[in-house]
């Protein structure tokens, strides 16, 4: 398999890269957790959030081994892959991550795959705040506009 290709100069991701980035559920969860944030987030906090979604528990109830699994795979695999594609900026010195410019290319596809995530889960609840302004609320609004 060829490595992911991204040109930070042109900022264009090809279809294979987009599909590969979104093919892994843990990477999608990382992107869900980063979405809407302007400030960098520590990888440890991000890993707690993702582990909580994966095991359908609040982040403070995640078992240490579950957290460690998410943290290690994020640091060694998922964050570097997203960083190489220009989707996130990873600061290795401060152990923080923030969305980068190429995330905009993934977001329309992320809006589609979110519909396959478990509805009765802590992830689903996090993506749909009471205000209806969450990712799922935005998807519903877009679908409603298309039906008109």
PDB file of C-alpha atoms in Angstrom:
ATOM      1  CA  UNK A   1       0.000   0.000   0.000  1.00  0.00           C
ATOM      2  CA  UNK A   2       1.299   3.429  -0.901  1.00  0.00           C
ATOM      3  CA  UNK A   3       1.800   5.983   1.866  1.00  0.00           C
ATOM      4  CA  UNK A   4      -0.736   8.743   2.181  1.00  0.00           C
ATOM      5  CA  UNK A   5       0.001  11.598  -0.141  1.00  0.00           C
ATOM      6  CA  UNK A   6      -0.655  15.195   0.627  1.00  0.00           C
ATOM      7  CA  UNK A   7       0.864  18.301  -0.765  1.00  0.00           C
ATOM      8  CA  UNK A   8       0.925  21.003   1.853  1.00  0.00           C
ATOM      9  CA  UNK A   9       1.607  23.452  -0.959  1.00  0.00           C
ATOM     10  CA  UNK A  10      -1.520  22.645  -2.963  1.00  0.00           C
ATOM     11  CA  UNK A  11      -3.540  21.517   0.083  1.00  0.00           C
ATOM     12  CA  UNK A  12      -5.459  19.003  -2.025  1.00  0.00           C
ATOM     13  CA  UNK A  13      -6.113  15.491  -0.754  1.00  0.00           C
ATOM     14  CA  UNK A  14      -6.904  12.827  -3.316  1.00  0.00           C
ATOM     15  CA  UNK A  15      -9.941  10.568  -2.926  1.00  0.00           C
ATOM     16  CA  UNK A  16      -7.876   7.556  -1.823  1.00  0.00           C
ATOM     17  CA  UNK A  17      -6.268   9.586   0.964  1.00  0.00           C
ATOM     18  CA  UNK A  18      -9.603  10.926   2.194  1.00  0.00           C
ATOM     19  CA  UNK A  19     -11.141   7.459   2.251  1.00  0.00           C
ATOM     20  CA  UNK A  20      -8.109   5.949   3.984  1.00  0.00           C
ATOM     21  CA  UNK A  21      -8.102   8.646   6.662  1.00  0.00           C
ATOM     22  CA  UNK A  22     -11.789   8.111   7.420  1.00  0.00           C
ATOM     23  CA  UNK A  23     -11.695   4.302   7.165  1.00  0.00           C
ATOM     24  CA  UNK A  24     -10.498   3.907  10.750  1.00  0.00           C
ATOM     25  CA  UNK A  25     -13.068   4.512  13.478  1.00  0.00           C
ATOM     26  CA  UNK A  26     -10.504   5.743  16.004  1.00  0.00           C
ATOM     27  CA  UNK A  27      -9.251   8.365  13.535  1.00  0.00           C
ATOM     28  CA  UNK A  28     -12.853   9.491  12.960  1.00  0.00           C
ATOM     29  CA  UNK A  29     -13.344   9.759  16.727  1.00  0.00           C
ATOM     30  CA  UNK A  30     -10.197  11.885  16.990  1.00  0.00           C
ATOM     31  CA  UNK A  31     -11.579  14.188  14.307  1.00  0.00           C
ATOM     32  CA  UNK A  32     -15.007  14.358  15.997  1.00  0.00           C
ATOM     33  CA  UNK A  33     -13.286  15.371  19.239  1.00  0.00           C
ATOM     34  CA  UNK A  34     -11.213  18.047  17.517  1.00  0.00           C
ATOM     35  CA  UNK A  35     -14.064  19.467  15.447  1.00  0.00           C
ATOM     36  CA  UNK A  36     -15.140  22.948  16.498  1.00  0.00           C
ATOM     37  CA  UNK A  37     -12.022  23.597  18.593  1.00  0.00           C
ATOM     38  CA  UNK A  38      -9.807  26.543  17.780  1.00  0.00           C
ATOM     39  CA  UNK A  39      -7.235  25.878  20.477  1.00  0.00           C
ATOM     40  CA  UNK A  40      -4.838  22.914  20.616  1.00  0.00           C
ATOM     41  CA  UNK A  41      -5.857  20.049  22.888  1.00  0.00           C
ATOM     42  CA  UNK A  42      -3.486  17.783  24.782  1.00  0.00           C
ATOM     43  CA  UNK A  43      -3.243  14.286  23.380  1.00  0.00           C
ATOM     44  CA  UNK A  44      -3.919  12.812  26.809  1.00  0.00           C
ATOM     45  CA  UNK A  45      -7.264  14.643  27.033  1.00  0.00           C
ATOM     46  CA  UNK A  46      -8.102  13.678  23.474  1.00  0.00           C
ATOM     47  CA  UNK A  47      -7.299  10.010  24.210  1.00  0.00           C
ATOM     48  CA  UNK A  48      -9.557  10.039  27.289  1.00  0.00           C
ATOM     49  CA  UNK A  49     -12.439  11.422  25.233  1.00  0.00           C
ATOM     50  CA  UNK A  50     -11.969   8.889  22.433  1.00  0.00           C
ATOM     51  CA  UNK A  51     -11.578   5.966  24.846  1.00  0.00           C
ATOM     52  CA  UNK A  52     -14.779   7.040  26.582  1.00  0.00           C
ATOM     53  CA  UNK A  53     -16.655   7.049  23.263  1.00  0.00           C
ATOM     54  CA  UNK A  54     -15.200   3.682  22.276  1.00  0.00           C
ATOM     55  CA  UNK A  55     -16.295   2.085  25.546  1.00  0.00           C
ATOM     56  CA  UNK A  56     -19.445   4.179  25.964  1.00  0.00           C
ATOM     57  CA  UNK A  57     -18.459   5.619  29.328  1.00  0.00           C
ATOM     58  CA  UNK A  58     -17.621   9.138  30.539  1.00  0.00           C
ATOM     59  CA  UNK A  59     -13.927   9.997  30.053  1.00  0.00           C
ATOM     60  CA  UNK A  60     -13.250   9.949  33.810  1.00  0.00           C
ATOM     61  CA  UNK A  61     -14.485   6.328  33.988  1.00  0.00           C
ATOM     62  CA  UNK A  62     -12.176   4.966  31.279  1.00  0.00           C
ATOM     63  CA  UNK A  63      -9.999   2.085  32.467  1.00  0.00           C
ATOM     64  CA  UNK A  64      -6.270   2.759  32.391  1.00  0.00           C
ATOM     65  CA  UNK A  65      -5.547   0.017  29.828  1.00  0.00           C
ATOM     66  CA  UNK A  66      -8.309   1.318  27.515  1.00  0.00           C
ATOM     67  CA  UNK A  67      -6.928   4.858  27.745  1.00  0.00           C
ATOM     68  CA  UNK A  68      -3.388   3.619  27.135  1.00  0.00           C
ATOM     69  CA  UNK A  69      -4.455   1.701  24.022  1.00  0.00           C
ATOM     70  CA  UNK A  70      -6.045   4.816  22.525  1.00  0.00           C
ATOM     71  CA  UNK A  71      -3.180   7.087  23.545  1.00  0.00           C
ATOM     72  CA  UNK A  72      -0.418   4.854  22.158  1.00  0.00           C
ATOM     73  CA  UNK A  73      -2.166   4.171  18.836  1.00  0.00           C
ATOM     74  CA  UNK A  74      -2.984   7.860  18.484  1.00  0.00           C
ATOM     75  CA  UNK A  75       0.607   8.957  19.095  1.00  0.00           C
ATOM     76  CA  UNK A  76       2.229   6.212  17.022  1.00  0.00           C
ATOM     77  CA  UNK A  77      -0.221   5.887  14.138  1.00  0.00           C
ATOM     78  CA  UNK A  78      -3.341   8.022  13.841  1.00  0.00           C
ATOM     79  CA  UNK A  79      -2.141  11.533  14.688  1.00  0.00           C
ATOM     80  CA  UNK A  80       1.015  11.241  12.533  1.00  0.00           C
ATOM     81  CA  UNK A  81      -1.106  10.020   9.596  1.00  0.00           C
ATOM     82  CA  UNK A  82      -3.519  12.942  10.006  1.00  0.00           C
ATOM     83  CA  UNK A  83      -0.595  15.339  10.455  1.00  0.00           C
ATOM     84  CA  UNK A  84       1.163  14.060   7.312  1.00  0.00           C
ATOM     85  CA  UNK A  85      -2.051  14.707   5.361  1.00  0.00           C
ATOM     86  CA  UNK A  86      -2.295  18.261   6.716  1.00  0.00           C
ATOM     87  CA  UNK A  87      -5.576  17.504   8.500  1.00  0.00           C
ATOM     88  CA  UNK A  88      -4.167  18.226  11.961  1.00  0.00           C
ATOM     89  CA  UNK A  89      -1.164  20.071  13.320  1.00  0.00           C
ATOM     90  CA  UNK A  90       0.648  18.017  15.934  1.00  0.00           C
ATOM     91  CA  UNK A  91       3.055  19.784  18.262  1.00  0.00           C
ATOM     92  CA  UNK A  92       5.308  17.017  19.523  1.00  0.00           C
ATOM     93  CA  UNK A  93       6.963  19.278  22.111  1.00  0.00           C
ATOM     94  CA  UNK A  94       3.721  20.210  23.876  1.00  0.00           C
ATOM     95  CA  UNK A  95       1.911  16.947  22.981  1.00  0.00           C
ATOM     96  CA  UNK A  96      -1.018  18.895  21.525  1.00  0.00           C
ATOM     97  CA  UNK A  97      -3.148  18.616  18.387  1.00  0.00           C
ATOM     98  CA  UNK A  98      -5.387  21.078  16.546  1.00  0.00           C
ATOM     99  CA  UNK A  99      -7.248  20.848  13.248  1.00  0.00           C
ATOM    100  CA  UNK A 100      -5.390  22.144  10.196  1.00  0.00           C
ATOM    101  CA  UNK A 101      -6.544  23.536   6.864  1.00  0.00           C
ATOM    102  CA  UNK A 102      -7.045  20.191   5.114  1.00  0.00           C
ATOM    103  CA  UNK A 103      -9.739  19.195   7.608  1.00  0.00           C
ATOM    104  CA  UNK A 104     -12.191  21.205   5.503  1.00  0.00           C
ATOM    105  CA  UNK A 105     -11.744  18.640   2.727  1.00  0.00           C
ATOM    106  CA  UNK A 106     -12.636  15.769   5.079  1.00  0.00           C
ATOM    107  CA  UNK A 107     -15.560  17.392   6.857  1.00  0.00           C
ATOM    108  CA  UNK A 108     -18.237  16.722   4.197  1.00  0.00           C
ATOM    109  CA  UNK A 109     -17.331  13.023   4.257  1.00  0.00           C
ATOM    110  CA  UNK A 110     -17.164  12.978   8.051  1.00  0.00           C
ATOM    111  CA  UNK A 111     -20.726  14.317   8.073  1.00  0.00           C
ATOM    112  CA  UNK A 112     -21.810  11.282   6.054  1.00  0.00           C
ATOM    113  CA  UNK A 113     -20.006   8.600   8.063  1.00  0.00           C
ATOM    114  CA  UNK A 114     -21.262   9.994  11.381  1.00  0.00           C
ATOM    115  CA  UNK A 115     -24.653   8.528  10.527  1.00  0.00           C
ATOM    116  CA  UNK A 116     -23.149   5.040  10.995  1.00  0.00           C
ATOM    117  CA  UNK A 117     -22.042   5.751  14.556  1.00  0.00           C
ATOM    118  CA  UNK A 118     -24.069   4.175  17.407  1.00  0.00           C
ATOM    119  CA  UNK A 119     -27.123   6.313  18.233  1.00  0.00           C
ATOM    120  CA  UNK A 120     -27.447   5.363  21.904  1.00  0.00           C
ATOM    121  CA  UNK A 121     -23.917   6.193  22.933  1.00  0.00           C
ATOM    122  CA  UNK A 122     -21.865   8.830  24.686  1.00  0.00           C
ATOM    123  CA  UNK A 123     -20.406   9.727  21.277  1.00  0.00           C
ATOM    124  CA  UNK A 124     -23.845  10.372  19.823  1.00  0.00           C
ATOM    125  CA  UNK A 125     -24.761  12.524  22.823  1.00  0.00           C
ATOM    126  CA  UNK A 126     -21.534  14.526  22.469  1.00  0.00           C
ATOM    127  CA  UNK A 127     -22.165  15.161  18.799  1.00  0.00           C
ATOM    128  CA  UNK A 128     -25.667  16.431  19.452  1.00  0.00           C
ATOM    129  CA  UNK A 129     -25.803  19.109  22.147  1.00  0.00           C
ATOM    130  CA  UNK A 130     -29.226  20.160  23.414  1.00  0.00           C
ATOM    131  CA  UNK A 131     -29.051  23.323  21.328  1.00  0.00           C
ATOM    132  CA  UNK A 132     -29.174  21.261  18.140  1.00  0.00           C
ATOM    133  CA  UNK A 133     -26.071  23.055  16.859  1.00  0.00           C
ATOM    134  CA  UNK A 134     -23.959  19.906  16.957  1.00  0.00           C
ATOM    135  CA  UNK A 135     -22.726  17.922  14.006  1.00  0.00           C
ATOM    136  CA  UNK A 136     -25.868  15.791  13.836  1.00  0.00           C
ATOM    137  CA  UNK A 137     -28.087  18.869  14.099  1.00  0.00           C
ATOM    138  CA  UNK A 138     -26.241  20.436  11.176  1.00  0.00           C
ATOM    139  CA  UNK A 139     -26.630  17.264   9.126  1.00  0.00           C
ATOM    140  CA  UNK A 140     -30.376  17.222   9.797  1.00  0.00           C
ATOM    141  CA  UNK A 141     -30.657  20.891   8.779  1.00  0.00           C
ATOM    142  CA  UNK A 142     -28.790  20.224   5.531  1.00  0.00           C
ATOM    143  CA  UNK A 143     -30.996  17.228   4.722  1.00  0.00           C
ATOM    144  CA  UNK A 144     -34.127  19.264   5.459  1.00  0.00           C
ATOM    145  CA  UNK A 145     -32.932  22.024   3.110  1.00  0.00           C
ATOM    146  CA  UNK A 146     -32.250  19.506   0.372  1.00  0.00           C
ATOM    147  CA  UNK A 147     -35.758  18.056   0.693  1.00  0.00           C
ATOM    148  CA  UNK A 148     -37.365  21.479   0.153  1.00  0.00           C
TER     149      UNK A 148
END
